[in-house]
Every structure is written in structure tokens, then in C-alpha cells.
Amino acid sequence: MKKKIICVLTLMVMMTLLLTGCKGRGDLIEITLNEVAHSIFYAPMYVAFEEGYFEEEGLKVNLVNGLGANKTMTSVLSGESEIGFMGAEASIYVYNQGAEDYVVNFAQLTQRAGNFLVSRDMAEDFKWENIKGKTVLGGRKGGMPQMVFEYILKKQGIDPQKDLNIIQNIDFGLTSQAFASGQGDYTIEFEPAATALELEGVGKVVASLGVESGMVPYTAFSARKSYIEKNPDVIQKFTNAIQKGMEFVQNHTPEEIAKAIAPKFKETDIKTLILLVTRYYEQDTWKDNLIFEEASLNLLQDILYEAGELEKRVPYEDIVNTEFAQKAIKK
């Protein structure tokens, strides 16, 4: 009889533990994160996924590729996604359109542009003056890739409208295919497309827009003002996880980073992945914290103004909230 009681008690304890474990997983807060594109450029974010940092914070984050800032912003504004990851210029546009429930940036991930200029001439000794009179496959009007490119051209004394032909009607993500098929003398590409063109023997990376443009707040995490006000705990948990990802890339080698994010890039072999991560690592792409500083927003608005895309300057305190990033560092 005693043995039976012990068996029953043991079974009850096991069932309790099992149910508790299930409840713990079920208690994860589920949110959707819409990313502007899927690129090694965003390595710290993928580290947060693969190292389980979101789960450690009590979150289940569903990742969706928005395929462009316009679509990502639409997803956030409609409530389809709780958090958007895109260029902060999108939040400026929405604010200036008079949206009442506008989008606020609460964490900055990258501090340099992540795209590269690829030349068709595999033997080219590139100088910026070489681009005059040539055709370049660029980005959409008003998008960060295109505006940063134009910003660099102007710094080099080149007129984007008069000194070269920039094609801007090719969909985001399809420029590398167009270039490979013979269009353009140059193309502007993120990784892994830039290196893929090199490996295919149809182009050569000749310049980093991230190096040429300097420190630019290229991408940030954002959410609707109302969502942040109602769910500060979720935003804090999310920011904590991303900060852990930032610290990981600061304290590990490109090889270790590549291995950590490899599951998110199954189509890329590990040797190539290490090459891509190293390219971003060496140009100091990622910040060591997530604080979106006022000087960074000022520079971004300077770039927008030079591109003719800024109606009026947006107050820093309205579209940037550093509270969560500051707390994530102290944790």
C-alpha cells in the first residue's frame, strides 16, 4: 500500500512539473516583428533569435520579411505587426503626414549603411569620378539606400541628377538579378547579394557606402506610440533581448557570429557567411548599445533634406524614446 501511495505521489509530481513546463511555454508573450529585409547586415537581431534571448525575456517573436520600408511601416500602422525594423526615415515621413498614432523609434541597431557599390568591371581601380556618365542600379526615391548614395555623390562633387544615370524603377531585392542579366555599369547591393555577384564573376565590390557616408542611423526598431504606452513591458523585454545580441557581436569573432546566425541563412554556406559577417564587422557596422542619439537623428534629417525628401524637421523627443535602451544597458 505504501509503495502504491509513493508511486501515485511521484506520478502527481511529474504531472505537475510537466504541466508547469507547458504553462511556462504558453505564458510567452507572442508578438510579430516585421523586418525591412533579411540580411546579414542585421546580425545582432538574428543572434537574439538563435541564442534564445527573446525566450529568456518571456517573448515569442514571429519574424516576417516586409520586403521594403513602405510595407513594413504599413504592417506596423495597421497593427498587423507590433514592432517594425526599418530605416528611421519612414517614421519621419509618417510623423510629417500628421498621423496621430505615429511611430516611435526605441532602439537603433546599425550605425552605418550596409550596402556596397558593385562594378561590372572586375579589374577596375575605382575612384568616384569613374561613375560619371555611367548607369547605376539604385534604390527607390526617398529610401535610405538611395539617399545615402546621393549624399556620398554630393560629398564627392558629383551631381546625382546630371553626372550619371540612376535607375530607380527596379523592385527592392531584384537589382542584383537585373545586374547579373546585363543591366547597368554599377549596382548598389546589400549582403549577401554583393558577394554573390562577386562569386558569380559578374561584378566586384569597389566601395562601401557605410564607410563613405560615415556614421548614419541606418536601421532602428519602432512601434506605434499607443502600443509603446500600453505595452512598455513588452518593449523593454524586446530591447533587453536585442541588447544581448549587440553584446554578443561585440564580444565574439566574425566566425563565431556567423555560426550563431547560420540557421537564419541556410542557403549560404558557412565559409561565405563568415566572409559576409567579416565585411560588416570590419567596418564597425553595429553599435555597442541601442541608444538612438539626437546627433544621429540630426544627421539623418540632413541627408533627407539634401535629397529633397524632408518637408520639415521632426522633434527628436517626439519620434525617439531612449528609455528602454538605457535600461537594457544597465540590466
CSV table of C-alpha atoms in Angstrom, one decimal:
chain,number,residue,atom,x,y,z
A,1,MET,CA,0.0,0.0,0.0
A,2,LYS,CA,2.8,2.3,0.9
A,3,LYS,CA,4.6,1.7,-2.4
A,4,LYS,CA,1.3,2.4,-4.2
A,5,ILE,CA,1.0,5.8,-2.4
A,6,ILE,CA,4.6,6.7,-3.2
A,7,CYS,CA,4.0,5.8,-6.9
A,8,VAL,CA,0.9,7.9,-7.0
A,9,LEU,CA,2.6,10.9,-5.4
A,10,THR,CA,5.6,10.5,-7.7
A,11,LEU,CA,3.2,10.5,-10.7
A,12,MET,CA,1.4,13.6,-9.4
A,13,VAL,CA,4.7,15.5,-9.0
A,14,MET,CA,5.8,14.5,-12.5
A,15,MET,CA,2.4,15.6,-14.0
A,16,THR,CA,2.6,18.9,-12.1
A,17,LEU,CA,6.1,19.6,-13.4
A,18,LEU,CA,5.0,18.7,-16.9
A,19,LEU,CA,2.0,21.0,-16.7
A,20,THR,CA,4.1,23.8,-15.2
A,21,GLY,CA,6.6,23.4,-18.1
A,22,CYS,CA,3.8,23.6,-20.6
A,23,LYS,CA,2.3,26.6,-18.9
A,24,GLY,CA,5.7,28.4,-18.9
A,25,ARG,CA,6.0,28.0,-22.6
A,26,GLY,CA,2.4,29.0,-23.1
A,27,ASP,CA,3.0,32.2,-21.0
A,28,LEU,CA,5.4,33.6,-23.6
A,29,ILE,CA,4.1,36.9,-24.9
A,30,GLU,CA,3.7,36.4,-28.7
A,31,ILE,CA,4.5,39.4,-31.0
A,32,THR,CA,5.3,39.9,-34.7
A,33,LEU,CA,8.4,41.7,-35.8
A,34,ASN,CA,8.4,42.9,-39.4
A,35,GLU,CA,11.9,43.4,-40.8
A,36,VAL,CA,12.5,45.6,-43.9
A,37,ALA,CA,14.8,42.9,-45.4
A,38,HIS,CA,16.5,39.7,-44.5
A,39,SER,CA,20.3,40.4,-44.4
A,40,ILE,CA,23.5,39.5,-42.5
A,41,PHE,CA,23.6,43.3,-42.0
A,42,TYR,CA,21.2,42.8,-39.1
A,43,ALA,CA,23.3,40.0,-37.4
A,44,PRO,CA,22.7,41.1,-33.7
A,45,MET,CA,19.0,40.7,-34.2
A,46,TYR,CA,19.4,37.1,-35.5
A,47,VAL,CA,21.8,36.3,-32.7
A,48,ALA,CA,18.9,37.2,-30.3
A,49,PHE,CA,16.7,34.7,-32.1
A,50,GLU,CA,19.3,31.9,-32.3
A,51,GLU,CA,20.7,32.3,-28.8
A,52,GLY,CA,17.2,32.2,-27.2
A,53,TYR,CA,17.4,35.8,-25.8
A,54,PHE,CA,13.8,36.5,-26.6
A,55,GLU,CA,12.6,33.4,-24.8
A,56,GLU,CA,14.8,34.4,-21.8
A,57,GLU,CA,12.8,37.6,-21.7
A,58,GLY,CA,9.5,35.8,-21.9
A,59,LEU,CA,8.8,36.6,-25.6
A,60,LYS,CA,7.9,34.5,-28.6
A,61,VAL,CA,8.8,36.7,-31.6
A,62,ASN,CA,7.5,35.8,-35.1
A,63,LEU,CA,9.8,37.3,-37.8
A,64,VAL,CA,8.2,38.5,-41.1
A,65,ASN,CA,10.1,39.9,-44.0
A,66,GLY,CA,8.4,43.1,-45.1
A,67,LEU,CA,10.4,43.4,-48.4
A,68,GLY,CA,10.8,47.2,-48.1
A,69,ALA,CA,10.2,50.0,-45.6
A,70,ASN,CA,6.9,51.0,-47.1
A,71,LYS,CA,5.4,47.6,-46.5
A,72,THR,CA,7.0,47.2,-43.1
A,73,MET,CA,5.6,50.6,-42.0
A,74,THR,CA,2.1,49.7,-43.3
A,75,SER,CA,2.2,46.5,-41.3
A,76,VAL,CA,3.1,48.4,-38.1
A,77,LEU,CA,0.5,51.1,-38.6
A,78,SER,CA,-2.2,48.6,-39.4
A,79,GLY,CA,-1.5,46.6,-36.2
A,80,GLU,CA,-0.5,43.5,-38.2
A,81,SER,CA,2.9,43.8,-36.6
A,82,GLU,CA,3.7,45.1,-33.2
A,83,ILE,CA,7.3,46.1,-34.0
A,84,GLY,CA,8.9,47.2,-37.2
A,85,PHE,CA,12.5,47.1,-38.1
A,86,MET,CA,13.4,49.6,-40.8
A,87,GLY,CA,15.1,52.9,-41.6
A,88,ALA,CA,14.1,55.7,-39.3
A,89,GLU,CA,13.3,57.9,-42.2
A,90,ALA,CA,10.0,56.0,-42.5
A,91,SER,CA,9.0,57.3,-39.1
A,92,ILE,CA,9.8,60.9,-40.1
A,93,TYR,CA,7.6,60.6,-43.2
A,94,VAL,CA,4.7,59.3,-41.1
A,95,TYR,CA,5.0,62.0,-38.5
A,96,ASN,CA,5.1,64.7,-41.1
A,97,GLN,CA,2.0,63.3,-42.7
A,98,GLY,CA,0.2,64.3,-39.5
A,99,ALA,CA,-0.5,60.8,-38.2
A,100,GLU,CA,-1.9,60.9,-34.6
A,101,ASP,CA,-0.7,57.5,-33.6
A,102,TYR,CA,2.7,57.9,-35.3
A,103,VAL,CA,5.7,55.5,-35.0
A,104,VAL,CA,8.4,56.0,-32.4
A,105,ASN,CA,11.9,54.6,-32.6
A,106,PHE,CA,13.0,53.0,-29.4
A,107,ALA,CA,16.3,51.2,-30.4
A,108,GLN,CA,18.9,51.7,-33.0
A,109,LEU,CA,20.7,48.7,-34.4
A,110,THR,CA,23.1,49.7,-37.2
A,111,GLN,CA,25.3,52.9,-37.3
A,112,ARG,CA,26.5,52.6,-40.9
A,113,ALA,CA,24.9,52.0,-44.2
A,114,GLY,CA,25.0,48.3,-45.1
A,115,ASN,CA,25.2,48.4,-48.9
A,116,PHE,CA,28.1,48.3,-51.3
A,117,LEU,CA,28.8,49.6,-54.8
A,118,VAL,CA,29.4,46.7,-57.2
A,119,SER,CA,31.2,47.4,-60.6
A,120,ARG,CA,30.8,45.3,-63.7
A,121,ASP,CA,34.5,45.9,-64.5
A,122,MET,CA,36.3,43.2,-62.5
A,123,ALA,CA,39.6,44.9,-63.0
A,124,GLU,CA,38.5,48.4,-62.1
A,125,ASP,CA,40.8,50.6,-60.0
A,126,PHE,CA,37.8,52.5,-58.6
A,127,LYS,CA,37.7,56.3,-58.0
A,128,TRP,CA,34.4,58.1,-57.5
A,129,GLU,CA,34.9,60.1,-60.7
A,130,ASN,CA,34.7,56.8,-62.6
A,131,ILE,CA,31.0,56.8,-62.0
A,132,LYS,CA,30.4,59.9,-64.1
A,133,GLY,CA,28.5,59.1,-67.3
A,134,LYS,CA,27.7,55.6,-66.2
A,135,THR,CA,24.4,53.8,-65.3
A,136,VAL,CA,23.8,52.7,-61.7
A,137,LEU,CA,21.0,50.4,-60.4
A,138,GLY,CA,20.0,52.4,-57.4
A,139,GLY,CA,17.2,52.3,-54.8
A,140,ARG,CA,13.7,53.8,-54.7
A,141,LYS,CA,13.3,57.5,-54.3
A,142,GLY,CA,13.1,58.5,-50.6
A,143,GLY,CA,14.6,55.2,-49.4
A,144,MET,CA,17.8,55.2,-47.3
A,145,PRO,CA,19.9,53.2,-49.8
A,146,GLN,CA,19.3,55.8,-52.5
A,147,MET,CA,19.5,58.9,-50.2
A,148,VAL,CA,22.8,57.7,-48.7
A,149,PHE,CA,24.2,57.1,-52.2
A,150,GLU,CA,23.2,60.6,-53.3
A,151,TYR,CA,24.7,62.0,-50.1
A,152,ILE,CA,28.0,60.4,-50.9
A,153,LEU,CA,28.0,61.5,-54.5
A,154,LYS,CA,27.4,65.1,-53.4
A,155,LYS,CA,30.3,64.8,-51.0
A,156,GLN,CA,32.5,63.7,-53.9
A,157,GLY,CA,31.3,66.7,-56.0
A,158,ILE,CA,29.1,64.6,-58.3
A,159,ASP,CA,25.6,65.7,-59.2
A,160,PRO,CA,23.2,62.7,-58.9
A,161,GLN,CA,20.8,64.1,-61.5
A,162,LYS,CA,23.3,65.4,-64.1
A,163,ASP,CA,26.5,63.4,-63.9
A,164,LEU,CA,25.2,59.8,-64.1
A,165,ASN,CA,22.1,57.8,-64.8
A,166,ILE,CA,20.5,56.2,-61.7
A,167,ILE,CA,17.8,53.6,-62.5
A,168,GLN,CA,15.2,53.6,-59.7
A,169,ASN,CA,12.3,51.5,-61.1
A,170,ILE,CA,13.6,48.0,-60.2
A,171,ASP,CA,11.9,46.4,-57.2
A,172,PHE,CA,13.9,46.1,-53.9
A,173,GLY,CA,15.8,42.8,-53.9
A,174,LEU,CA,15.8,42.4,-57.7
A,175,THR,CA,18.6,44.7,-58.6
A,176,SER,CA,21.3,42.0,-58.3
A,177,GLN,CA,19.4,39.8,-60.8
A,178,ALA,CA,19.0,42.7,-63.2
A,179,PHE,CA,22.7,43.5,-62.9
A,180,ALA,CA,23.6,39.8,-63.5
A,181,SER,CA,21.5,39.9,-66.6
A,182,GLY,CA,23.5,42.8,-68.0
A,183,GLN,CA,21.8,46.0,-66.8
A,184,GLY,CA,23.9,48.8,-65.6
A,185,ASP,CA,27.6,49.6,-65.1
A,186,TYR,CA,27.2,49.5,-61.3
A,187,THR,CA,24.7,48.3,-58.8
A,188,ILE,CA,24.1,49.1,-55.1
A,189,GLU,CA,23.7,45.9,-53.1
A,190,PHE,CA,23.3,44.6,-49.5
A,191,GLU,CA,24.9,41.3,-48.5
A,192,PRO,CA,24.6,38.5,-49.4
A,193,ALA,CA,23.8,39.9,-52.9
A,194,ALA,CA,27.1,41.9,-53.3
A,195,THR,CA,29.3,38.9,-52.5
A,196,ALA,CA,27.1,36.6,-54.6
A,197,LEU,CA,27.8,38.8,-57.7
A,198,GLU,CA,31.5,38.5,-57.0
A,199,LEU,CA,31.4,34.8,-56.6
A,200,GLU,CA,29.4,34.5,-59.9
A,201,GLY,CA,32.1,36.5,-61.6
A,202,VAL,CA,29.8,39.2,-62.8
A,203,GLY,CA,30.9,42.1,-60.6
A,204,LYS,CA,33.3,43.3,-58.0
A,205,VAL,CA,32.7,45.3,-54.8
A,206,VAL,CA,34.5,48.6,-55.2
A,207,ALA,CA,33.2,50.7,-52.4
A,208,SER,CA,31.4,50.5,-49.1
A,209,LEU,CA,28.6,53.1,-48.7
A,210,GLY,CA,28.8,52.6,-44.9
A,211,VAL,CA,32.5,53.7,-44.9
A,212,GLU,CA,32.0,56.5,-47.4
A,213,SER,CA,28.9,58.0,-45.7
A,214,GLY,CA,30.2,57.8,-42.1
A,215,MET,CA,28.1,57.1,-39.0
A,216,VAL,CA,24.4,57.1,-40.0
A,217,PRO,CA,21.4,55.7,-38.0
A,218,TYR,CA,20.5,53.3,-40.8
A,219,THR,CA,18.0,51.0,-39.1
A,220,ALA,CA,16.0,51.1,-35.9
A,221,PHE,CA,13.2,49.2,-34.1
A,222,SER,CA,10.0,51.1,-33.8
A,223,ALA,CA,6.4,50.7,-32.8
A,224,ARG,CA,3.2,52.8,-32.7
A,225,LYS,CA,3.2,55.4,-29.9
A,226,SER,CA,0.0,53.9,-28.5
A,227,TYR,CA,1.5,50.4,-28.4
A,228,ILE,CA,4.6,51.6,-26.5
A,229,GLU,CA,2.4,53.4,-24.0
A,230,LYS,CA,0.2,50.4,-23.4
A,231,ASN,CA,2.9,47.7,-23.5
A,232,PRO,CA,6.1,49.2,-22.0
A,233,ASP,CA,7.0,45.8,-20.5
A,234,VAL,CA,6.9,44.1,-23.9
A,235,ILE,CA,9.1,46.8,-25.5
A,236,GLN,CA,11.6,46.6,-22.6
A,237,LYS,CA,11.8,42.8,-22.8
A,238,PHE,CA,12.3,43.0,-26.6
A,239,THR,CA,15.0,45.7,-26.2
A,240,ASN,CA,16.8,43.7,-23.5
A,241,ALA,CA,17.0,40.7,-25.9
A,242,ILE,CA,18.4,42.8,-28.7
A,243,GLN,CA,20.9,44.4,-26.4
A,244,LYS,CA,22.2,40.9,-25.5
A,245,GLY,CA,22.6,40.3,-29.3
A,246,MET,CA,24.6,43.5,-29.6
A,247,GLU,CA,26.8,42.4,-26.7
A,248,PHE,CA,27.3,39.0,-28.4
A,249,VAL,CA,28.6,40.5,-31.6
A,250,GLN,CA,30.9,42.9,-29.7
A,251,ASN,CA,32.5,40.0,-27.8
A,252,HIS,CA,32.8,37.4,-30.4
A,253,THR,CA,34.7,36.9,-33.6
A,254,PRO,CA,33.1,37.0,-37.1
A,255,GLU,CA,33.5,33.2,-37.3
A,256,GLU,CA,31.5,32.8,-34.0
A,257,ILE,CA,28.9,35.3,-35.1
A,258,ALA,CA,28.5,33.5,-38.4
A,259,LYS,CA,28.0,30.2,-36.8
A,260,ALA,CA,25.4,31.7,-34.4
A,261,ILE,CA,23.2,33.1,-37.1
A,262,ALA,CA,23.8,30.3,-39.7
A,263,PRO,CA,20.3,28.8,-39.1
A,264,LYS,CA,18.7,32.0,-40.3
A,265,PHE,CA,20.8,31.8,-43.6
A,266,LYS,CA,20.6,28.2,-44.5
A,267,GLU,CA,21.0,29.0,-48.2
A,268,THR,CA,24.5,30.4,-47.5
A,269,ASP,CA,27.4,28.1,-46.8
A,270,ILE,CA,29.4,28.8,-43.6
A,271,LYS,CA,32.6,30.0,-45.4
A,272,THR,CA,30.6,32.6,-47.4
A,273,LEU,CA,28.7,33.6,-44.3
A,274,ILE,CA,31.9,34.2,-42.4
A,275,LEU,CA,33.1,36.4,-45.3
A,276,LEU,CA,29.9,38.4,-45.2
A,277,VAL,CA,29.9,38.9,-41.5
A,278,THR,CA,33.6,39.9,-41.6
A,279,ARG,CA,32.9,42.6,-44.1
A,280,TYR,CA,30.3,44.2,-41.9
A,281,TYR,CA,32.3,43.5,-38.7
A,282,GLU,CA,35.4,45.3,-40.0
A,283,GLN,CA,33.5,48.5,-41.0
A,284,ASP,CA,32.1,48.9,-37.4
A,285,THR,CA,28.5,48.4,-38.6
A,286,TRP,CA,26.9,47.7,-35.2
A,287,LYS,CA,26.7,49.9,-32.2
A,288,ASP,CA,27.5,48.5,-28.7
A,289,ASN,CA,24.2,49.8,-27.4
A,290,LEU,CA,20.8,50.6,-28.7
A,291,ILE,CA,20.5,54.3,-27.8
A,292,PHE,CA,19.3,56.4,-30.7
A,293,GLU,CA,21.2,59.7,-30.1
A,294,GLU,CA,19.9,63.1,-31.1
A,295,ALA,CA,23.0,63.8,-33.2
A,296,SER,CA,22.2,60.7,-35.3
A,297,LEU,CA,18.7,61.9,-36.0
A,298,ASN,CA,20.0,65.4,-37.0
A,299,LEU,CA,22.4,63.7,-39.5
A,300,LEU,CA,19.6,61.6,-40.9
A,301,GLN,CA,17.4,64.7,-41.4
A,302,ASP,CA,20.4,66.4,-43.1
A,303,ILE,CA,20.5,63.6,-45.5
A,304,LEU,CA,16.8,63.7,-46.1
A,305,TYR,CA,16.9,67.5,-46.6
A,306,GLU,CA,19.7,67.2,-49.2
A,307,ALA,CA,17.7,64.5,-51.0
A,308,GLY,CA,14.7,66.9,-51.2
A,309,GLU,CA,12.6,64.5,-49.1
A,310,LEU,CA,12.2,66.5,-45.9
A,311,GLU,CA,9.2,68.8,-45.6
A,312,LYS,CA,10.0,69.9,-42.0
A,313,ARG,CA,12.3,68.7,-39.3
A,314,VAL,CA,10.8,66.4,-36.7
A,315,PRO,CA,11.4,66.9,-33.0
A,316,TYR,CA,13.8,64.3,-31.6
A,317,GLU,CA,11.7,63.8,-28.4
A,318,ASP,CA,8.6,63.0,-30.4
A,319,ILE,CA,9.9,60.1,-32.6
A,320,VAL,CA,12.7,58.8,-30.4
A,321,ASN,CA,12.4,57.1,-27.0
A,322,THR,CA,15.7,56.1,-25.4
A,323,GLU,CA,14.2,54.9,-22.1
A,324,PHE,CA,14.2,51.2,-23.0
A,325,ALA,CA,17.7,51.2,-24.5
A,326,GLN,CA,19.1,53.0,-21.4
A,327,LYS,CA,17.5,50.4,-19.1
A,328,ALA,CA,18.7,47.5,-21.3
A,329,ILE,CA,22.3,48.6,-20.8
A,330,LYS,CA,22.0,48.7,-17.0
A,331,LYS,CA,20.4,45.3,-16.8
